[in-house]
Amino acid sequence: MSDEEETNVESDESAENDNKKDEEPNFSEVAVHDPSIIKEEDTFYVFGTHIEAAKSKDLMNWESFTNGYETPNNTLYGDLSENLSESFEWAGEDDADSQGGFAVWAPEIFWNKDYVNDDGSTGAYMIYYSASSTYIRSAIGYAVSKDIEGPYEYVDTVVYSGFTEQEDYDENSDVNKKWTNTNIPSLVDEGHVSEMNSDWFNDDGSYNNMAYPNAIDANVFYDKNGKLWMSYGSWSGGIFLYELDKETGEVVYPEEDGETEDGRMVDRYFGTKISGGYGKSGEGPYIVYDEESDYYFLYKTYGWLGADGEYNMRVFRSENPNGPFVDAEGNPAVLPEDTDNAPFGNKLMGHYEFESTSDDESSLGYFSPGHNSVYVDPDTNQQFLVFHTRFPDSGEEFEVRVHPLYMNENDWPVAAPYRYTGESLEDVSEENVVGDYKFINHKKDNTDEVKTSSEVTLHDNNDVSGEIDGTWELLNENEVRVTVDDETYSGVFVKQWDPLEEQNVWTFTAVSDQGMTIWGSRTNALK
């Protein structure tokens, strides 16, 4: 073969490769609400509301292994009604909002290497679950197992909410809500709590849910010094934090009321307030320590979770596990007054739709993504945002989604625009990323308005035009900085699978110093 013929063959092969479609990734979907993630050996697990759980080898293909509220042969709890009966005496079984059934929500799955089992051995998987009967009457209990897939044996119920000063009952309930029917009297007798706090109640004796939490949505984590903590709480009164006894999993109650150096509440029973308050939405706390930045990141979700709601994920950070947590503007996670909470917290994502560039008018997006957990690979430090979401034109159907998380130049996490398909950051050049993009600005509002993609162009002279006008620059191997109207967005370029274009494309994700996130997804040929 001549040199000319060989060159022609190579050119033909190159052209053929250029025209090949990228291989479409495979997914197996699962419906687990409020997913809490953990990895055991080579398998990822998510545990969620309604006693649902699933597992995956690759974060893409999930398989359910539980049977919901089935009892007495419940996969996770055996005889569910009997095993969790102490919690159910307060909430969650055939009572008020769960009349005729159960309400076991938002568990946290956690491996505690220090837990001392009944046989004297150490190490157990722990589930901190929520039993709930109304929007304020709930309890958090925990159960343990040496096998991640269970069954889990009940240990204790550690915090109650929604109690009243005097005898009182909810509609469709026989539960006497008086505070003496919680664990508080025994804690007072044992010296763990000083006494009943009159501030827990409104003037009419009802529960003061504007200042104190709904006891759901536990999250357990180690700090950098090996202390064990649990954040928890939802909506009205805010999110609180306890230290835990590592060997027993029990709460270390503050005993006395107090105040942090920055003026936040420390309650004798409920712990330290770290976020929210004044009846403003906020739930699903999840705290992650990042060793490289030396920050603790608090993730939470604002809004109503339904497809017609305003569910959207936020993030704050702190140098300490118990706060104070702030956003990129320095706004506190604990609301300073009775005010709109939308300006507080970096917004990761809310309702959005990417529209196809073809003529078929198809689109891809999420409605009400939220209640996330985060997995950090201990070997690579790669991070993943794990959450549930609803979808356009799909009603209340929901599924688990996993998106890569990356740290920007200012040590803030940004979520990749598309779900994970095995990618990681790689080096890029300006030639790679110059071109046209589908563009979304998540802004910072709490709204059911869908942020629909528009178009922007990153030019080779570093200008940006289209929906926004400004400049862009490539930093290091893959970091991007976009400046618009004197506001700077910092993030990364990452190659991802675009299901609408059915190919891998360059994308960018970046957050501003105002806590607003922008996404771009390239529409022209990949270089």
PDB file of N, CA and C in Angstrom, residues 120-199:
ATOM      1  N   GLY A 120     -21.088  -7.543  72.602  1.00  0.00           N
ATOM      2  CA  GLY A 120     -19.782  -6.984  72.934  1.00  0.00           C
ATOM      3  C   GLY A 120     -18.926  -6.621  71.733  1.00  0.00           C
ATOM      4  N   SER A 121     -19.320  -7.056  70.546  1.00  0.00           N
ATOM      5  CA  SER A 121     -18.569  -6.707  69.344  1.00  0.00           C
ATOM      6  C   SER A 121     -18.804  -5.234  69.002  1.00  0.00           C
ATOM      7  N   THR A 122     -17.924  -4.678  68.195  1.00  0.00           N
ATOM      8  CA  THR A 122     -18.073  -3.278  67.803  1.00  0.00           C
ATOM      9  C   THR A 122     -18.359  -3.170  66.307  1.00  0.00           C
ATOM     10  N   GLY A 123     -19.110  -2.143  65.961  1.00  0.00           N
ATOM     11  CA  GLY A 123     -19.432  -1.868  64.562  1.00  0.00           C
ATOM     12  C   GLY A 123     -20.833  -2.322  64.195  1.00  0.00           C
ATOM     13  N   ALA A 124     -21.642  -1.396  63.690  1.00  0.00           N
ATOM     14  CA  ALA A 124     -22.999  -1.738  63.268  1.00  0.00           C
ATOM     15  C   ALA A 124     -23.498  -0.710  62.267  1.00  0.00           C
ATOM     16  N   TYR A 125     -24.395  -1.169  61.402  1.00  0.00           N
ATOM     17  CA  TYR A 125     -25.151  -0.247  60.569  1.00  0.00           C
ATOM     18  C   TYR A 125     -26.300   0.294  61.412  1.00  0.00           C
ATOM     19  N   MET A 126     -26.518   1.586  61.297  1.00  0.00           N
ATOM     20  CA  MET A 126     -27.557   2.242  62.082  1.00  0.00           C
ATOM     21  C   MET A 126     -28.527   2.948  61.136  1.00  0.00           C
ATOM     22  N   ILE A 127     -29.805   2.800  61.414  1.00  0.00           N
ATOM     23  CA  ILE A 127     -30.834   3.558  60.720  1.00  0.00           C
ATOM     24  C   ILE A 127     -31.515   4.469  61.738  1.00  0.00           C
ATOM     25  N   TYR A 128     -31.403   5.764  61.518  1.00  0.00           N
ATOM     26  CA  TYR A 128     -32.173   6.741  62.282  1.00  0.00           C
ATOM     27  C   TYR A 128     -33.388   7.102  61.426  1.00  0.00           C
ATOM     28  N   TYR A 129     -34.573   6.644  61.846  1.00  0.00           N
ATOM     29  CA  TYR A 129     -35.783   6.786  61.050  1.00  0.00           C
ATOM     30  C   TYR A 129     -36.699   7.842  61.683  1.00  0.00           C
ATOM     31  N   SER A 130     -37.672   8.302  60.898  1.00  0.00           N
ATOM     32  CA  SER A 130     -38.664   9.266  61.368  1.00  0.00           C
ATOM     33  C   SER A 130     -40.038   8.600  61.371  1.00  0.00           C
ATOM     34  N   ALA A 131     -40.721   8.675  62.516  1.00  0.00           N
ATOM     35  CA  ALA A 131     -42.117   8.243  62.599  1.00  0.00           C
ATOM     36  C   ALA A 131     -42.963   9.496  62.759  1.00  0.00           C
ATOM     37  N   SER A 132     -43.963   9.671  61.901  1.00  0.00           N
ATOM     38  CA  SER A 132     -44.677  10.941  61.883  1.00  0.00           C
ATOM     39  C   SER A 132     -46.182  10.748  61.736  1.00  0.00           C
ATOM     40  N   SER A 133     -46.951  11.585  62.459  1.00  0.00           N
ATOM     41  CA  SER A 133     -48.407  11.546  62.344  1.00  0.00           C
ATOM     42  C   SER A 133     -49.014  12.849  61.871  1.00  0.00           C
ATOM     43  N   THR A 134     -48.305  13.964  62.066  1.00  0.00           N
ATOM     44  CA  THR A 134     -48.759  15.259  61.551  1.00  0.00           C
ATOM     45  C   THR A 134     -47.528  16.043  61.121  1.00  0.00           C
ATOM     46  N   TYR A 135     -47.755  17.272  60.673  1.00  0.00           N
ATOM     47  CA  TYR A 135     -46.638  18.098  60.204  1.00  0.00           C
ATOM     48  C   TYR A 135     -45.723  18.554  61.344  1.00  0.00           C
ATOM     49  N   ILE A 136     -46.137  18.324  62.607  1.00  0.00           N
ATOM     50  CA  ILE A 136     -45.254  18.679  63.729  1.00  0.00           C
ATOM     51  C   ILE A 136     -45.106  17.545  64.747  1.00  0.00           C
ATOM     52  N   ARG A 137     -46.052  16.593  64.791  1.00  0.00           N
ATOM     53  CA  ARG A 137     -45.946  15.515  65.789  1.00  0.00           C
ATOM     54  C   ARG A 137     -45.198  14.333  65.181  1.00  0.00           C
ATOM     55  N   SER A 138     -43.954  14.189  65.577  1.00  0.00           N
ATOM     56  CA  SER A 138     -43.073  13.173  65.003  1.00  0.00           C
ATOM     57  C   SER A 138     -42.077  12.705  66.053  1.00  0.00           C
ATOM     58  N   ALA A 139     -41.306  11.703  65.698  1.00  0.00           N
ATOM     59  CA  ALA A 139     -40.244  11.209  66.576  1.00  0.00           C
ATOM     60  C   ALA A 139     -39.154  10.570  65.730  1.00  0.00           C
ATOM     61  N   ILE A 140     -37.927  10.656  66.217  1.00  0.00           N
ATOM     62  CA  ILE A 140     -36.797   9.980  65.577  1.00  0.00           C
ATOM     63  C   ILE A 140     -36.318   8.869  66.488  1.00  0.00           C
ATOM     64  N   GLY A 141     -36.283   7.667  65.930  1.00  0.00           N
ATOM     65  CA  GLY A 141     -35.743   6.522  66.644  1.00  0.00           C
ATOM     66  C   GLY A 141     -34.633   5.901  65.837  1.00  0.00           C
ATOM     67  N   TYR A 142     -33.952   4.910  66.425  1.00  0.00           N
ATOM     68  CA  TYR A 142     -32.912   4.236  65.645  1.00  0.00           C
ATOM     69  C   TYR A 142     -32.892   2.746  65.930  1.00  0.00           C
ATOM     70  N   ALA A 143     -32.403   2.032  64.921  1.00  0.00           N
ATOM     71  CA  ALA A 143     -32.301   0.575  64.962  1.00  0.00           C
ATOM     72  C   ALA A 143     -30.971   0.174  64.337  1.00  0.00           C
ATOM     73  N   VAL A 144     -30.456  -1.006  64.721  1.00  0.00           N
ATOM     74  CA  VAL A 144     -29.116  -1.405  64.292  1.00  0.00           C
ATOM     75  C   VAL A 144     -29.116  -2.819  63.722  1.00  0.00           C
ATOM     76  N   SER A 145     -28.109  -3.074  62.888  1.00  0.00           N
ATOM     77  CA  SER A 145     -27.910  -4.399  62.296  1.00  0.00           C
ATOM     78  C   SER A 145     -26.454  -4.553  61.907  1.00  0.00           C
ATOM     79  N   LYS A 146     -25.952  -5.785  61.952  1.00  0.00           N
ATOM     80  CA  LYS A 146     -24.608  -6.053  61.445  1.00  0.00           C
ATOM     81  C   LYS A 146     -24.612  -6.281  59.946  1.00  0.00           C
ATOM     82  N   ASP A 147     -25.795  -6.499  59.383  1.00  0.00           N
ATOM     83  CA  ASP A 147     -25.967  -6.709  57.948  1.00  0.00           C
ATOM     84  C   ASP A 147     -26.669  -5.486  57.369  1.00  0.00           C
ATOM     85  N   ILE A 148     -26.087  -4.868  56.365  1.00  0.00           N
ATOM     86  CA  ILE A 148     -26.667  -3.641  55.829  1.00  0.00           C
ATOM     87  C   ILE A 148     -28.077  -3.840  55.303  1.00  0.00           C
ATOM     88  N   GLU A 149     -28.416  -5.030  54.849  1.00  0.00           N
ATOM     89  CA  GLU A 149     -29.754  -5.284  54.322  1.00  0.00           C
ATOM     90  C   GLU A 149     -30.730  -5.753  55.400  1.00  0.00           C
ATOM     91  N   GLY A 150     -30.279  -5.723  56.654  1.00  0.00           N
ATOM     92  CA  GLY A 150     -31.148  -6.017  57.778  1.00  0.00           C
ATOM     93  C   GLY A 150     -31.245  -7.501  58.094  1.00  0.00           C
ATOM     94  N   PRO A 151     -32.155  -7.837  59.020  1.00  0.00           N
ATOM     95  CA  PRO A 151     -33.115  -6.946  59.665  1.00  0.00           C
ATOM     96  C   PRO A 151     -32.481  -6.068  60.748  1.00  0.00           C
ATOM     97  N   TYR A 152     -33.103  -4.908  60.984  1.00  0.00           N
ATOM     98  CA  TYR A 152     -32.632  -3.941  61.976  1.00  0.00           C
ATOM     99  C   TYR A 152     -33.454  -4.069  63.249  1.00  0.00           C
ATOM    100  N   GLU A 153     -32.756  -4.059  64.387  1.00  0.00           N
ATOM    101  CA  GLU A 153     -33.401  -4.210  65.678  1.00  0.00           C
ATOM    102  C   GLU A 153     -33.497  -2.860  66.373  1.00  0.00           C
ATOM    103  N   TYR A 154     -34.684  -2.525  66.814  1.00  0.00           N
ATOM    104  CA  TYR A 154     -34.937  -1.246  67.489  1.00  0.00           C
ATOM    105  C   TYR A 154     -34.066  -1.089  68.740  1.00  0.00           C
ATOM    106  N   VAL A 155     -33.578   0.134  68.952  1.00  0.00           N
ATOM    107  CA  VAL A 155     -32.802   0.451  70.154  1.00  0.00           C
ATOM    108  C   VAL A 155     -33.501   1.495  71.011  1.00  0.00           C
ATOM    109  N   ASP A 156     -33.830   2.667  70.429  1.00  0.00           N
ATOM    110  CA  ASP A 156     -34.393   3.725  71.254  1.00  0.00           C
ATOM    111  C   ASP A 156     -35.051   4.792  70.374  1.00  0.00           C
ATOM    112  N   THR A 157     -35.910   5.594  70.994  1.00  0.00           N
ATOM    113  CA  THR A 157     -36.456   6.801  70.380  1.00  0.00           C
ATOM    114  C   THR A 157     -35.835   7.984  71.094  1.00  0.00           C
ATOM    115  N   VAL A 158     -35.170   8.881  70.354  1.00  0.00           N
ATOM    116  CA  VAL A 158     -34.291   9.862  70.989  1.00  0.00           C
ATOM    117  C   VAL A 158     -34.850  11.279  71.037  1.00  0.00           C
ATOM    118  N   VAL A 159     -35.759  11.649  70.138  1.00  0.00           N
ATOM    119  CA  VAL A 159     -36.310  13.012  70.178  1.00  0.00           C
ATOM    120  C   VAL A 159     -37.745  13.012  69.667  1.00  0.00           C
ATOM    121  N   TYR A 160     -38.598  13.743  70.377  1.00  0.00           N
ATOM    122  CA  TYR A 160     -40.009  13.878  70.053  1.00  0.00           C
ATOM    123  C   TYR A 160     -40.312  15.343  69.737  1.00  0.00           C
ATOM    124  N   SER A 161     -41.344  15.556  68.931  1.00  0.00           N
ATOM    125  CA  SER A 161     -41.801  16.925  68.659  1.00  0.00           C
ATOM    126  C   SER A 161     -43.321  16.948  68.621  1.00  0.00           C
ATOM    127  N   GLY A 162     -43.883  18.165  68.654  1.00  0.00           N
ATOM    128  CA  GLY A 162     -45.326  18.324  68.557  1.00  0.00           C
ATOM    129  C   GLY A 162     -46.063  18.102  69.857  1.00  0.00           C
ATOM    130  N   PHE A 163     -45.361  18.038  70.967  1.00  0.00           N
ATOM    131  CA  PHE A 163     -46.016  17.803  72.264  1.00  0.00           C
ATOM    132  C   PHE A 163     -46.614  19.113  72.798  1.00  0.00           C
ATOM    133  N   THR A 164     -47.554  18.966  73.697  1.00  0.00           N
ATOM    134  CA  THR A 164     -48.278  20.105  74.244  1.00  0.00           C
ATOM    135  C   THR A 164     -48.081  20.195  75.753  1.00  0.00           C
ATOM    136  N   GLU A 165     -48.473  21.361  76.306  1.00  0.00           N
ATOM    137  CA  GLU A 165     -48.284  21.566  77.747  1.00  0.00           C
ATOM    138  C   GLU A 165     -49.299  20.777  78.562  1.00  0.00           C
ATOM    139  N   GLN A 166     -50.510  20.667  78.031  1.00  0.00           N
ATOM    140  CA  GLN A 166     -51.576  19.942  78.717  1.00  0.00           C
ATOM    141  C   GLN A 166     -52.099  18.832  77.813  1.00  0.00           C
ATOM    142  N   GLU A 167     -52.986  18.034  78.344  1.00  0.00           N
ATOM    143  CA  GLU A 167     -53.567  16.945  77.569  1.00  0.00           C
ATOM    144  C   GLU A 167     -54.228  17.492  76.298  1.00  0.00           C
ATOM    145  N   ASP A 168     -53.956  16.838  75.156  1.00  0.00           N
ATOM    146  CA  ASP A 168     -54.489  17.313  73.885  1.00  0.00           C
ATOM    147  C   ASP A 168     -54.415  16.183  72.862  1.00  0.00           C
ATOM    148  N   TYR A 169     -55.279  16.238  71.829  1.00  0.00           N
ATOM    149  CA  TYR A 169     -55.348  15.176  70.833  1.00  0.00           C
ATOM    150  C   TYR A 169     -55.502  15.777  69.438  1.00  0.00           C
ATOM    151  N   ASP A 170     -54.939  15.112  68.441  1.00  0.00           N
ATOM    152  CA  ASP A 170     -55.144  15.485  67.052  1.00  0.00           C
ATOM    153  C   ASP A 170     -56.371  14.763  66.514  1.00  0.00           C
ATOM    154  N   GLU A 171     -56.899  15.283  65.417  1.00  0.00           N
ATOM    155  CA  GLU A 171     -58.003  14.610  64.751  1.00  0.00           C
ATOM    156  C   GLU A 171     -57.560  13.219  64.304  1.00  0.00           C
ATOM    157  N   ASN A 172     -58.463  12.251  64.428  1.00  0.00           N
ATOM    158  CA  ASN A 172     -58.187  10.853  64.054  1.00  0.00           C
ATOM    159  C   ASN A 172     -57.039  10.261  64.858  1.00  0.00           C
ATOM    160  N   SER A 173     -56.927  10.672  66.141  1.00  0.00           N
ATOM    161  CA  SER A 173     -55.823  10.184  66.961  1.00  0.00           C
ATOM    162  C   SER A 173     -56.268   9.949  68.398  1.00  0.00           C
ATOM    163  N   ASP A 174     -55.751   8.885  68.986  1.00  0.00           N
ATOM    164  CA  ASP A 174     -55.965   8.611  70.408  1.00  0.00           C
ATOM    165  C   ASP A 174     -54.727   8.940  71.236  1.00  0.00           C
ATOM    166  N   VAL A 175     -53.702   9.508  70.580  1.00  0.00           N
ATOM    167  CA  VAL A 175     -52.452   9.810  71.269  1.00  0.00           C
ATOM    168  C   VAL A 175     -52.604  11.091  72.085  1.00  0.00           C
ATOM    169  N   ASN A 176     -52.327  10.994  73.378  1.00  0.00           N
ATOM    170  CA  ASN A 176     -52.307  12.168  74.247  1.00  0.00           C
ATOM    171  C   ASN A 176     -50.978  12.883  74.030  1.00  0.00           C
ATOM    172  N   LYS A 177     -51.035  14.099  73.524  1.00  0.00           N
ATOM    173  CA  LYS A 177     -49.820  14.812  73.121  1.00  0.00           C
ATOM    174  C   LYS A 177     -49.108  15.524  74.281  1.00  0.00           C
ATOM    175  N   LYS A 178     -49.592  15.406  75.488  1.00  0.00           N
ATOM    176  CA  LYS A 178     -48.945  16.087  76.606  1.00  0.00           C
ATOM    177  C   LYS A 178     -47.486  15.664  76.701  1.00  0.00           C
ATOM    178  N   TRP A 179     -46.613  16.627  77.001  1.00  0.00           N
ATOM    179  CA  TRP A 179     -45.158  16.412  76.975  1.00  0.00           C
ATOM    180  C   TRP A 179     -44.699  15.279  77.886  1.00  0.00           C
ATOM    181  N   THR A 180     -45.498  14.977  78.890  1.00  0.00           N
ATOM    182  CA  THR A 180     -45.120  13.897  79.819  1.00  0.00           C
ATOM    183  C   THR A 180     -45.189  12.523  79.171  1.00  0.00           C
ATOM    184  N   ASN A 181     -45.782  12.438  77.973  1.00  0.00           N
ATOM    185  CA  ASN A 181     -45.858  11.163  77.261  1.00  0.00           C
ATOM    186  C   ASN A 181     -44.715  10.968  76.273  1.00  0.00           C
ATOM    187  N   THR A 182     -43.697  11.839  76.335  1.00  0.00           N
ATOM    188  CA  THR A 182     -42.476  11.676  75.544  1.00  0.00           C
ATOM    189  C   THR A 182     -41.376  11.116  76.436  1.00  0.00           C
ATOM    190  N   ASN A 183     -40.136  11.178  75.971  1.00  0.00           N
ATOM    191  CA  ASN A 183     -39.003  10.717  76.786  1.00  0.00           C
ATOM    192  C   ASN A 183     -38.467  11.801  77.716  1.00  0.00           C
ATOM    193  N   ILE A 184     -39.058  12.987  77.683  1.00  0.00           N
ATOM    194  CA  ILE A 184     -38.525  14.100  78.460  1.00  0.00           C
ATOM    195  C   ILE A 184     -38.556  13.841  79.970  1.00  0.00           C
ATOM    196  N   PRO A 185     -39.655  13.328  80.563  1.00  0.00           N
ATOM    197  CA  PRO A 185     -39.642  13.083  82.008  1.00  0.00           C
ATOM    198  C   PRO A 185     -38.506  12.162  82.455  1.00  0.00           C
ATOM    199  N   SER A 186     -38.246  11.095  81.700  1.00  0.00           N
ATOM    200  CA  SER A 186     -37.158  10.190  82.086  1.00  0.00           C
ATOM    201  C   SER A 186     -35.804  10.864  81.941  1.00  0.00           C
ATOM    202  N   LEU A 187     -35.650  11.727  80.926  1.00  0.00           N
ATOM    203  CA  LEU A 187     -34.394  12.458  80.756  1.00  0.00           C
ATOM    204  C   LEU A 187     -34.177  13.444  81.908  1.00  0.00           C
ATOM    205  N   VAL A 188     -35.268  14.059  82.379  1.00  0.00           N
ATOM    206  CA  VAL A 188     -35.172  14.953  83.535  1.00  0.00           C
ATOM    207  C   VAL A 188     -34.765  14.160  84.774  1.00  0.00           C
ATOM    208  N   ASP A 189     -35.404  13.007  84.977  1.00  0.00           N
ATOM    209  CA  ASP A 189     -35.083  12.168  86.138  1.00  0.00           C
ATOM    210  C   ASP A 189     -33.628  11.716  86.121  1.00  0.00           C
ATOM    211  N   GLU A 190     -33.095  11.455  84.931  1.00  0.00           N
ATOM    212  CA  GLU A 190     -31.721  10.956  84.807  1.00  0.00           C
ATOM    213  C   GLU A 190     -30.686  12.069  84.747  1.00  0.00           C
ATOM    214  N   GLY A 191     -31.135  13.338  84.743  1.00  0.00           N
ATOM    215  CA  GLY A 191     -30.216  14.466  84.742  1.00  0.00           C
ATOM    216  C   GLY A 191     -29.697  14.866  83.378  1.00  0.00           C
ATOM    217  N   HIS A 192     -30.297  14.319  82.303  1.00  0.00           N
ATOM    218  CA  HIS A 192     -29.850  14.667  80.953  1.00  0.00           C
ATOM    219  C   HIS A 192     -30.480  15.970  80.456  1.00  0.00           C
ATOM    220  N   VAL A 193     -31.642  16.313  81.000  1.00  0.00           N
ATOM    221  CA  VAL A 193     -32.337  17.565  80.686  1.00  0.00           C
ATOM    222  C   VAL A 193     -32.753  18.186  82.016  1.00  0.00           C
ATOM    223  N   SER A 194     -32.532  19.493  82.162  1.00  0.00           N
ATOM    224  CA  SER A 194     -32.741  20.122  83.471  1.00  0.00           C
ATOM    225  C   SER A 194     -34.189  20.032  83.936  1.00  0.00           C
ATOM    226  N   GLU A 195     -35.118  20.438  83.095  1.00  0.00           N
ATOM    227  CA  GLU A 195     -36.536  20.380  83.411  1.00  0.00           C
ATOM    228  C   GLU A 195     -37.319  20.757  82.163  1.00  0.00           C
ATOM    229  N   MET A 196     -38.650  20.706  82.270  1.00  0.00           N
ATOM    230  CA  MET A 196     -39.496  21.138  81.164  1.00  0.00           C
ATOM    231  C   MET A 196     -39.258  22.620  80.897  1.00  0.00           C
ATOM    232  N   ASN A 197     -39.259  22.996  79.589  1.00  0.00           N
ATOM    233  CA  ASN A 197     -39.025  24.373  79.182  1.00  0.00           C
ATOM    234  C   ASN A 197     -40.344  24.989  78.728  1.00  0.00           C
ATOM    235  N   SER A 198     -40.810  26.018  79.411  1.00  0.00           N
ATOM    236  CA  SER A 198     -42.092  26.638  79.057  1.00  0.00           C
ATOM    237  C   SER A 198     -42.070  27.270  77.671  1.00  0.00           C
ATOM    238  N   ASP A 199     -40.872  27.582  77.155  1.00  0.00           N
ATOM    239  CA  ASP A 199     -40.776  28.168  75.813  1.00  0.00           C
ATOM    240  C   ASP A 199     -41.159  27.189  74.716  1.00  0.00           C
TER     241      ASP A 199
END
